Amino acid sequence: MPLKILVTAKRVEDSESKIKVNPAGTGIVLEGLKFKINPFDEIAIEEALRLTAKHGGEVVVVSIGGKEVVEQLRSPALAMGANRAIWVNHVGPMDQLGIAACLQKICEKEKPDLCILGKQAIDDDQGQVGSYLAEALGWSQATFASKEESLESEAEKSKAPAIKLSADGKSVTVVREVDGGLQTIEATLPAVATTELRLNQPRYASLPGIMKAKTKPLEEVTPASLGVDMTPHITVVKMTHPPARKAGIKVADVPALMDKLKNEARAI
Amino acid sequence: MNSGFQTFDGEHEAFRQTVKAFVAREITPHVKAWEQAEGFPRELYDRAAEQGFFGLKYDEAYGGTNAGFFFEAVLFEELSKCGSGGVAAGLGAQATIATGPLHLFGTDELKRRFLAPAIAGKCIGAFAVTEPDGGSDVAGLKTTARREGEHYVLDGSKTYITNGVRADYVIVAAKTDPSKGHKGVSMIVVEKGTPGFTVSRALKKVGWRASDTAELSFSECRVPVANLVGRENDGFAQIMGNFQWERLTLALGALGAADDIFAQAMAFVTTRRAFGQNVSQFQVVKHRLAEMATELEAARQLTYHALRLHAAGEWALGQTAMAKKLATEMCCKLADQALQLHGGAGYMMEFDIQRHWRDARLGPIGGGTSEIMNEIIAKQLGL
């Protein structure tokens, strides 16, 4: 059964860039920063492509932001193999409610069988959109999708999807990473899944893919055209660097260490 | 500092991200081990070929993408940031000197036999000009290829041949008419396993340790005349033509390496403390870094200029020689200064900067020495 899969591609600061808080403490310094796709979203796109390679179907990729996000939609998202893109043109602040609302409206129109999102974005590490989206749509959700096999395993080398579609095409089996182990669940379609690091190793955007990406369909919408109010419910009060770690000390013996752990650090 | 925006467009930059990701995943984590082992796994050619890295300038009919010089320029800049000149050289030779002559001058048969499998990473190629008795003097080659019926019979030896140990084929420059100087040179493909062709030794090097560098010997080595690349006795001009792009890639590689060298110097001085402050806060260090950045930028812009001329089809002999000389010497100088900024740490094998310092030294030697570049430039000046 062919699957229609919706995936996300958030533009985030490149983790190689040095992040600095601006002097006013209202945000980070954007000048000179490099940007890339959220690595968890890249994993989501890879999983969607493996699923459609096996079952047929279509991968639609969505990004929200100013015109610069088109860069990430074209490459790597479309260049990796996604079929088409939807760009929600929005400049200004947004929070997870606004983002989930945009995705909800797009899902209501596109009616995908499955949404795959990064479990979180590496910029603000909120990790909430996937669950908000599932809740808003009333769909089942499978967060932190992972797999039992390692990234060096044969299953990974054969590019088999880790999210397994049932024989009747009505549900998916997802191995979730939970505290202390793995949990396998079955989720009825339509569903929302979010990706862990160990789900797969994303392919590179190939050169022919990069060339093809520029002619693939890219639809522009706005929050207003979707009927979404992007006014954030969250206000950033202040942004600061975490305090610098203090130098450690040497303790004389084990009892002294136990004493410090118990009474000073209160760790045990 | 974003200096490349006028030279590279959005697709080039997208491809840069792909190469960066490839380097970060497939090369960087293994650099220390490969340098120690003085070699890298053959599978890396397969991985690179899967991404089309060896066919960027070549026809689609042979598995290339015909994407052009700018894409290959991006490839060379980014590969050189892997921190191992040897790995970059081993892969780089496959994309340029070992395949370029086949693409430019080879018959369809030669392209099918050697170029297509090289683009696909199925066979490794090498290009052999330099000889033990003479380096840059292509007109004075001693290796001969005498015609006997439907064969050439090769005698002689070659040295400093990148990929020479594991090459499946070598394009050999030899005298088909020893009575003539540069007008008696031809290029002939010799396959691994041909009787009379042996790898006499794998050479130990100061730097570029992960690359394989060989001395080759040919003794009564018979190859079919169909293995002739281009026209007989026209090899000198063909070799010189092929060197143009090789020199540009060496300049581009020097830029990539210098980027990494500069980043390492910056990272070190902004965290290393002395006399109660970060080393980077001393004016002498700030000014040194300012000068390094300036020299890197100057070399980059001359190299990009030569690249644009080359891509536009101009025979930019002078500018290419200038770029090769300036960029490789800049890289050497930056590596030395970055090592100095590291202080004692710079002299320790556990820090990466020493490898750059060793690797960079080849720049002004390989692919035509700085002295030969000056000869070319002087000739362009009418001297």
XYZ file of C-alpha atoms in Angstrom:
651
model
C 0.000 0.000 0.000
C 1.531 3.296 -1.051
C 2.182 5.684 1.834
C 1.918 9.417 1.903
C 4.388 10.713 4.449
C 4.806 14.246 5.715
C 8.197 15.206 7.159
C 9.656 18.387 8.599
C 12.897 20.239 7.840
C 13.761 22.896 10.402
C 16.607 25.292 9.680
C 18.895 25.410 12.711
C 22.276 26.849 13.623
C 25.122 24.611 12.498
C 26.515 22.885 15.568
C 30.006 23.720 14.272
C 29.239 27.433 14.694
C 30.169 29.128 17.913
C 26.947 30.284 19.576
C 27.099 33.575 21.475
C 24.350 35.284 23.462
C 23.880 38.923 22.430
C 24.854 41.581 25.006
C 21.205 42.440 25.724
C 20.500 38.793 26.574
C 17.467 38.703 24.246
C 18.775 36.038 21.886
C 21.875 34.757 20.133
C 24.170 36.627 17.755
C 23.139 35.607 14.233
C 25.913 37.356 12.284
C 28.459 34.947 10.882
C 26.460 31.863 11.897
C 26.072 28.953 9.544
C 22.824 27.071 9.257
C 21.786 23.571 8.330
C 18.867 21.207 8.578
C 18.019 19.849 12.017
C 19.857 16.480 12.068
C 16.817 14.714 13.576
C 14.703 15.929 10.641
C 17.309 14.528 8.262
C 16.758 11.152 9.926
C 12.999 11.622 9.520
C 13.400 12.274 5.793
C 15.627 9.207 5.432
C 13.066 6.994 7.181
C 10.254 8.360 5.006
C 12.288 7.704 1.852
C 13.013 4.121 2.955
C 9.334 3.544 3.642
C 8.218 4.899 0.272
C 11.034 3.009 -1.474
C 9.561 -0.185 -0.013
C 5.833 0.539 -0.210
C 5.592 3.271 -2.839
C 4.023 6.639 -2.188
C 5.093 10.204 -1.695
C 7.200 12.232 0.724
C 6.164 15.844 1.358
C 8.541 18.039 3.333
C 7.485 21.133 5.293
C 9.501 24.001 6.729
C 8.422 27.166 8.504
C 10.412 30.397 8.369
C 11.638 33.210 6.141
C 12.817 32.700 2.565
C 16.128 31.303 3.813
C 14.447 28.003 4.811
C 13.926 27.269 1.106
C 17.663 26.477 1.080
C 17.156 23.519 3.458
C 13.988 22.448 1.642
C 15.879 22.229 -1.660
C 18.984 20.646 -0.198
C 19.162 18.341 1.572
C 15.387 17.637 1.819
C 14.330 17.526 -1.860
C 17.866 16.603 -2.968
C 17.768 13.487 -0.767
C 14.636 12.437 -2.609
C 11.521 14.023 -1.085
C 8.935 14.570 -3.823
C 7.720 18.064 -3.043
C 7.946 20.813 -0.474
C 5.630 23.151 1.378
C 7.144 26.373 2.663
C 5.213 28.184 5.386
C 6.482 31.727 4.894
C 6.691 33.286 8.340
C 9.168 35.843 9.624
C 9.225 36.482 13.346
C 8.946 34.603 16.599
C 7.035 31.338 16.894
C 6.567 28.638 19.478
C 5.618 24.979 19.420
C 1.868 25.682 19.514
C 2.050 27.852 16.409
C 4.305 25.363 14.630
C 2.054 22.401 15.522
C -1.017 24.394 14.410
C 0.525 25.063 10.979
C 1.429 21.382 10.612
C -2.053 20.370 11.735
C -3.685 22.518 9.041
C -1.334 21.148 6.407
C -2.077 17.566 7.537
C -5.808 18.205 7.366
C -5.374 19.265 3.758
C -2.707 16.780 2.669
C -4.078 13.817 4.651
C -0.802 11.913 5.025
C -0.777 8.384 6.444
C 2.195 9.198 8.599
C 4.024 12.275 9.835
C 7.672 11.840 10.763
C 9.387 14.648 12.662
C 12.707 15.007 14.393
C 12.202 14.247 18.090
C 13.520 17.735 18.786
C 15.433 20.495 17.031
C 19.026 21.029 18.085
C 18.566 24.798 18.458
C 16.143 25.118 21.386
C 15.792 21.389 22.144
C 12.104 21.737 23.029
C 10.998 18.378 21.679
C 7.300 19.083 21.852
C 5.957 19.645 18.340
C 5.475 15.950 17.515
C 3.264 15.305 20.526
C 1.359 18.586 20.129
C 0.669 17.705 16.509
C -0.593 14.195 17.316
C -2.805 15.630 20.036
C -4.197 18.382 17.796
C -5.014 15.870 15.054
C -6.241 13.191 17.446
C -3.781 10.707 15.860
C -1.712 8.040 17.540
C 1.852 8.936 18.304
C 5.155 7.082 18.479
C 7.879 9.339 19.790
C 11.632 8.565 19.964
C 11.521 6.002 17.141
C 14.674 3.924 17.135
C 15.616 0.366 16.261
C 17.107 -2.713 17.834
C 19.829 -3.143 15.214
C 22.915 -0.941 15.374
C 23.860 1.576 12.713
C 26.574 -0.889 11.623
C 24.085 -3.748 11.202
C 23.054 -5.476 7.979
C 19.523 -4.106 8.371
C 20.968 -0.598 8.257
C 23.254 -1.417 5.331
C 20.289 -2.771 3.369
C 18.472 0.538 3.958
C 15.425 -1.263 5.313
C 12.933 0.997 7.088
C 12.923 0.564 10.871
C 9.310 1.697 11.116
C 7.402 -1.381 9.924
C 4.090 -1.171 8.106
C 1.609 -3.917 8.976
C 0.437 -6.351 6.295
C -3.008 -4.743 6.104
C -1.422 -1.287 5.872
C -3.457 -0.007 8.793
C -0.765 0.402 11.406
C 2.973 0.714 11.973
C 5.250 -1.008 14.478
C 7.732 1.333 16.082
C 10.621 0.525 18.413
C 10.889 3.392 20.870
C 13.849 4.427 22.933
C 12.700 4.769 26.535
C 14.533 5.112 29.823
C 16.464 1.927 30.400
C 15.705 0.192 27.133
C 13.548 -0.202 24.067
C 9.785 -0.463 23.843
C 7.923 -1.810 20.815
C 4.491 -0.357 20.098
C 1.952 -0.573 17.347
C 0.379 2.679 16.229
C -2.785 2.878 14.151
C -2.508 5.038 11.052
C -2.643 7.937 10.588
C 0.063 8.520 13.130
C 2.868 10.868 14.130
C 6.357 9.496 14.778
C 9.430 11.355 15.992
C 12.984 10.195 15.360
C 15.868 9.269 17.625
C 19.503 9.428 16.547
C 19.795 5.663 16.230
C 16.883 5.194 13.828
C 19.046 5.344 10.697
C 22.012 6.943 9.044
C 20.693 9.488 6.538
C 21.931 9.344 2.963
C 23.951 12.213 1.501
C 22.253 14.636 -0.845
C 23.717 13.390 -4.116
C 24.814 15.730 -6.858
C 22.118 14.564 -9.317
C 19.664 14.967 -6.421
C 20.814 18.548 -5.858
C 20.327 19.263 -9.583
C 16.870 17.695 -9.651
C 15.791 19.488 -6.479
C 15.591 22.875 -8.147
C 12.769 21.776 -10.434
C 10.740 19.890 -7.817
C 7.444 21.536 -6.778
C 7.639 23.940 -3.852
C 4.377 25.443 -2.623
C 4.378 28.639 -0.598
C 1.735 29.191 2.077
C 1.493 31.552 5.049
C 0.151 31.068 8.583
C -2.647 33.487 7.617
C -3.591 31.402 4.574
C -3.639 28.332 6.828
C -5.731 30.243 9.381
C -3.100 30.039 12.113
C -2.229 32.778 14.593
C 1.505 32.570 15.237
C 1.558 34.891 18.255
C 3.793 33.027 20.683
C 2.526 31.937 24.086
C 6.078 31.818 25.339
C 8.170 34.913 25.988
C 11.942 34.702 26.222
C 12.756 36.653 29.364
C 16.495 36.364 29.292
C 19.151 34.264 27.637
C 22.508 33.592 29.307
C 25.422 31.231 28.908
C 25.483 28.448 31.476
C 27.826 29.358 34.347
C 31.429 28.281 33.785
C 32.345 25.125 35.663
C 34.482 25.649 38.722
C 37.762 23.801 39.020
C 37.562 20.475 40.872
C 39.280 19.577 44.115
C 41.249 16.566 45.281
C 40.009 14.684 48.306
C 42.276 12.855 50.691
C 40.503 9.498 50.851
C 37.265 7.607 50.236
C 35.547 8.675 53.494
C 36.228 12.311 52.597
C 34.761 11.704 49.149
C 31.660 10.046 50.649
C 31.256 12.937 53.029
C 31.391 15.494 50.208
C 28.995 13.507 48.010
C 26.533 13.158 50.890
C 26.692 16.492 52.579
C 27.933 18.961 49.953
C 26.827 17.661 46.588
C 23.887 15.767 48.090
C 24.334 13.276 45.272
C 23.874 10.172 47.420
C 34.389 35.671 6.576
C 32.405 34.522 3.566
C 34.586 35.113 0.576
C 33.316 32.625 -1.933
C 29.855 33.936 -2.596
C 30.588 35.284 -6.046
C 32.359 32.165 -7.211
C 30.023 29.443 -5.979
C 26.239 29.381 -6.365
C 23.557 27.714 -4.242
C 23.976 24.306 -5.844
C 27.726 24.385 -5.340
C 27.135 25.241 -1.695
C 24.581 22.435 -1.356
C 27.164 20.057 -2.792
C 29.703 21.482 -0.322
C 27.399 20.370 2.511
C 27.307 16.870 1.020
C 31.115 16.690 0.802
C 31.431 18.121 4.317
C 29.041 15.467 5.652
C 30.959 12.767 3.761
C 34.287 13.934 5.169
C 32.884 14.169 8.701
C 31.391 10.670 8.573
C 33.723 8.642 6.350
C 37.163 10.233 6.786
C 37.792 12.448 9.831
C 37.078 9.774 12.474
C 39.688 7.478 10.889
C 42.455 9.934 10.023
C 44.717 9.107 12.954
C 44.499 5.363 12.371
C 45.042 5.637 8.626
C 48.010 7.966 9.026
C 49.549 5.501 11.456
C 48.866 2.579 9.129
C 50.221 4.621 6.195
C 47.227 3.788 4.076
C 43.451 3.985 3.876
C 40.968 1.264 2.933
C 40.151 0.720 -0.697
C 36.451 0.879 0.220
C 36.803 4.637 0.568
C 37.058 4.803 -3.233
C 33.728 2.962 -3.428
C 32.109 5.341 -0.960
C 33.441 8.396 -2.807
C 32.374 6.958 -6.155
C 28.837 6.354 -4.848
C 28.626 10.110 -4.346
C 29.944 10.747 -7.840
C 33.116 12.418 -6.611
C 35.291 10.985 -9.410
C 33.065 11.942 -12.316
C 32.284 15.605 -11.782
C 33.965 16.741 -15.010
C 33.303 13.665 -17.077
C 30.684 12.620 -19.598
C 27.485 10.938 -18.510
C 28.137 8.194 -21.073
C 30.963 6.957 -18.835
C 29.164 7.415 -15.528
C 30.147 11.027 -14.885
C 27.824 13.915 -14.159
C 29.481 16.567 -16.321
C 28.754 18.970 -13.472
C 31.831 21.076 -14.080
C 34.907 22.613 -12.573
C 33.230 24.554 -9.779
C 31.785 21.397 -8.256
C 35.185 19.739 -8.381
C 36.733 22.870 -6.844
C 34.304 22.495 -3.925
C 35.277 18.823 -3.638
C 38.988 19.628 -3.387
C 38.540 22.410 -0.859
C 36.400 20.252 1.404
C 38.389 17.008 1.056
C 41.521 18.858 2.163
C 39.813 19.902 5.381
C 39.792 16.248 6.482
C 43.188 16.865 8.068
C 45.033 14.167 6.122
C 46.755 15.400 2.986
C 47.372 11.773 2.073
C 43.707 10.798 1.955
C 42.838 13.936 0.001
C 45.690 13.192 -2.419
C 44.751 9.540 -2.916
C 41.150 10.398 -3.752
C 42.131 13.568 -5.576
C 44.508 11.831 -7.981
C 41.676 9.524 -9.006
C 39.508 12.525 -9.921
C 42.201 14.431 -11.806
C 45.542 13.184 -13.154
C 44.637 9.495 -13.291
C 41.462 10.083 -15.276
C 41.843 13.489 -16.941
C 44.034 12.292 -19.836
C 41.566 9.478 -20.650
C 38.669 11.950 -20.687
C 40.496 14.525 -22.792
C 42.446 12.338 -25.222
C 41.384 8.700 -24.808
C 39.519 6.633 -27.395
C 36.025 5.403 -26.613
C 37.531 1.960 -25.998
C 40.026 3.334 -23.432
C 37.269 5.300 -21.743
C 35.130 2.199 -21.414
C 37.998 0.059 -20.166
C 39.506 2.490 -17.680
C 37.668 5.806 -17.271
C 34.198 4.362 -16.560
C 35.420 1.856 -13.925
C 37.598 4.570 -12.348
C 34.596 6.910 -12.061
C 32.653 4.015 -10.509
C 35.492 3.392 -8.024
C 35.926 -0.133 -9.392
C 39.491 0.463 -10.429
C 42.164 2.792 -9.137
C 44.337 4.780 -11.482
C 47.694 6.516 -11.306
C 49.602 8.888 -13.525
C 53.353 8.415 -13.876
C 55.651 11.098 -15.244
C 58.433 11.686 -12.697
C 61.529 9.479 -12.922
C 64.347 8.741 -10.481
C 66.796 10.603 -12.736
C 64.696 13.697 -13.283
C 61.521 15.248 -11.941
C 59.988 18.158 -13.763
C 61.904 17.640 -17.003
C 59.214 15.994 -19.099
C 61.196 16.522 -22.289
C 64.132 14.588 -20.850
C 62.277 11.415 -19.846
C 64.339 8.224 -19.919
C 61.517 5.676 -19.986
C 61.081 4.374 -23.517
C 58.232 2.687 -25.366
C 59.420 1.154 -28.608
C 56.911 -0.013 -31.144
C 56.982 -3.698 -32.051
C 54.126 -4.613 -34.343
C 50.888 -4.187 -32.458
C 52.613 -3.548 -29.132
C 54.643 -0.961 -27.308
C 57.509 -2.331 -25.238
C 58.230 -0.200 -22.170
C 61.525 0.068 -20.331
C 62.385 2.415 -17.485
C 61.222 3.457 -14.068
C 58.947 6.015 -12.432
C 58.889 7.388 -8.919
C 56.789 9.379 -6.434
C 53.653 7.957 -8.047
C 50.518 8.632 -5.998
C 48.262 5.517 -5.781
C 51.059 3.628 -7.582
C 51.127 0.639 -5.204
C 47.494 -0.329 -5.558
C 46.742 1.176 -8.950
C 44.886 -1.125 -11.333
C 46.216 0.912 -14.225
C 48.940 3.506 -14.666
C 49.094 6.125 -17.394
C 52.803 6.206 -18.162
C 54.633 9.008 -19.944
C 57.330 7.462 -22.119
C 59.496 8.310 -25.098
C 58.095 6.746 -28.249
C 60.792 8.600 -30.182
C 63.891 8.945 -27.985
C 65.711 10.887 -30.718
C 63.375 13.816 -30.141
C 62.990 15.843 -26.945
C 59.506 16.853 -25.911
C 58.200 15.921 -29.364
C 58.859 12.245 -28.732
C 56.697 11.742 -25.631
C 53.508 9.643 -25.498
C 51.075 8.505 -22.811
C 50.385 4.774 -22.573
C 48.109 2.859 -20.196
C 49.741 -0.088 -18.435
C 47.514 -2.487 -16.517
C 48.391 -4.084 -13.216
C 49.666 -7.613 -13.807
C 51.183 -6.908 -17.207
C 54.407 -8.955 -17.360
C 57.422 -6.704 -16.891
C 55.528 -4.116 -14.821
C 56.341 -4.191 -11.119
C 55.960 -1.950 -8.110
C 59.586 -1.768 -6.964
C 58.802 -0.158 -3.609
C 56.344 1.785 -1.510
C 58.002 5.033 -0.452
C 58.158 6.470 3.067
C 57.276 10.149 3.248
C 57.572 13.131 5.602
C 53.842 13.805 5.239
C 50.878 12.616 3.159
C 51.414 9.368 5.046
C 47.995 7.871 4.398
C 48.536 8.018 0.641
C 50.333 5.314 -1.243
C 53.360 6.521 -3.146
C 55.319 4.135 -5.318
C 58.371 3.537 -7.383
C 57.436 1.609 -10.517
C 59.612 -0.334 -12.881
C 59.068 -1.453 -16.464
C 61.205 -4.064 -18.093
C 60.326 -5.379 -21.545
C 56.724 -4.600 -20.624
C 54.473 -5.197 -23.650
C 51.155 -3.407 -23.963
C 48.827 -3.259 -26.989
C 49.015 -0.113 -29.132
C 45.327 0.426 -28.356
C 46.530 1.575 -24.921
C 48.022 4.740 -26.400
C 46.290 7.817 -24.951
C 45.898 10.514 -27.595
C 48.307 10.837 -30.466
C 51.750 9.271 -30.582
C 54.547 11.748 -29.803
C 51.988 14.364 -28.777
C 52.189 13.462 -25.089
C 54.137 16.513 -23.952
C 51.430 19.010 -24.876
C 48.765 16.693 -23.494
C 50.579 16.277 -20.192
C 51.099 20.013 -19.869
C 47.396 20.547 -20.569
C 46.422 18.050 -17.895
C 48.758 19.726 -15.391
C 46.738 22.950 -15.559
C 43.766 21.542 -13.721
C 45.946 19.488 -11.382
C 47.707 22.683 -10.311
C 44.430 24.424 -9.701
C 43.216 21.533 -7.566
C 46.461 21.657 -5.592
C 45.890 25.380 -4.996
C 42.273 24.693 -3.980
C 43.409 21.879 -1.703
C 45.905 24.265 -0.093
C 43.037 26.688 0.601
C 40.972 23.960 2.239
C 43.889 22.779 4.361
C 44.709 26.388 5.290
C 41.102 26.897 6.407
C 41.475 23.968 8.788
C 44.925 25.136 9.920
C 43.587 28.592 10.670
C 40.592 27.164 12.542
C 42.913 25.006 14.659
C 45.123 27.995 15.463
C 42.076 30.064 16.444
C 40.678 27.281 18.603
C 43.987 26.873 20.395
C 44.768 30.527 21.106
C 41.259 31.319 22.289
C 41.398 28.587 24.943
C 45.102 28.415 25.873
C 45.923 30.618 28.858
C 49.219 32.273 29.724
C 50.090 35.123 32.063
C 46.513 35.223 33.316
C 44.712 35.625 30.010
C 43.841 33.790 26.814
C 46.793 33.769 24.431
C 44.527 35.358 21.807
C 44.306 38.503 23.888
C 47.951 39.397 23.327
C 48.337 41.939 20.574
C 51.215 40.038 19.024
C 48.955 36.990 18.602
C 46.026 39.037 17.297
C 48.227 40.645 14.674
C 49.721 37.315 13.680
C 46.229 35.905 13.120
C 45.197 39.028 11.210
C 48.172 38.549 8.890
C 47.444 34.860 8.461
C 43.812 35.603 7.569
C 44.946 38.227 5.061
C 47.383 35.889 3.338
C 44.777 33.140 3.181
C 42.239 35.528 1.662
C 44.719 36.827 -0.921
C 45.630 33.294 -2.014
C 41.951 32.360 -2.114
C 41.027 35.242 -4.391
C 43.879 34.614 -6.839
C 43.004 30.917 -6.928
C 39.312 31.652 -7.483
C 40.293 34.068 -10.253
C 42.355 31.367 -11.981
C 39.477 28.930 -11.441
C 36.962 31.270 -13.080
C 39.301 31.790 -16.046
C 39.853 28.037 -16.392
C 36.123 27.312 -16.159
C 35.451 29.963 -18.807
C 37.793 28.084 -21.129
C 40.726 30.485 -20.994
C 44.234 29.071 -21.143
C 45.274 30.808 -17.909
C 48.783 29.367 -17.736
C 50.306 32.276 -15.817
C 47.485 32.801 -13.319
C 47.262 29.070 -12.638
C 50.993 28.854 -11.935
C 50.772 31.939 -9.719
C 47.822 30.523 -7.798
C 49.497 27.143 -7.316
C 52.673 28.761 -6.030
C 51.010 31.381 -3.855
C 48.404 29.079 -2.295
C 50.707 26.140 -1.530
C 53.416 28.419 -0.089
C 50.798 30.293 1.946
C 49.549 26.974 3.328
C 53.087 25.972 4.305
C 53.654 29.304 6.024
C 50.310 29.216 7.827
C 50.969 25.689 9.048
C 54.330 26.775 10.417
C 52.853 29.827 12.133
C 49.915 27.857 13.514
C 52.349 25.294 14.908
C 54.322 28.122 16.513
C 51.125 29.490 18.080
C 50.563 26.050 19.597
C 53.907 26.314 21.403
C 55.118 22.990 22.817
C 51.804 21.358 21.921
C 52.507 22.079 18.267
C 55.544 19.816 18.350
C 53.634 16.887 19.849
C 52.278 14.108 17.636
C 49.014 14.030 19.588
C 48.007 17.438 18.217
C 46.697 17.579 14.658
C 48.615 20.686 13.650
C 51.894 18.775 13.206
C 50.284 16.666 10.477
C 49.232 19.765 8.557
C 52.760 21.103 8.979
C 54.222 17.920 7.462
C 51.536 17.589 4.777
C 51.677 21.227 3.660
C 55.378 20.960 2.852
C 54.578 18.937 -0.242
C 52.496 21.766 -1.716
C 55.370 23.781 -3.206
C 56.956 20.538 -4.501
C 54.229 18.307 -5.951
C 52.529 18.908 -9.304
C 55.401 21.155 -10.422
C 57.689 22.873 -7.935
C 57.484 26.553 -7.065
C 60.622 27.004 -9.158
C 58.912 25.492 -12.206
C 55.894 27.738 -11.522
C 58.262 30.713 -11.590
C 59.689 29.473 -14.897
C 56.176 29.378 -16.342
C 55.337 32.824 -14.995
C 58.612 34.255 -16.312
C 57.888 32.809 -19.736
C 54.479 34.492 -19.668
C 56.323 37.747 -18.974
C 58.298 37.235 -22.155
C 61.540 36.463 -20.327
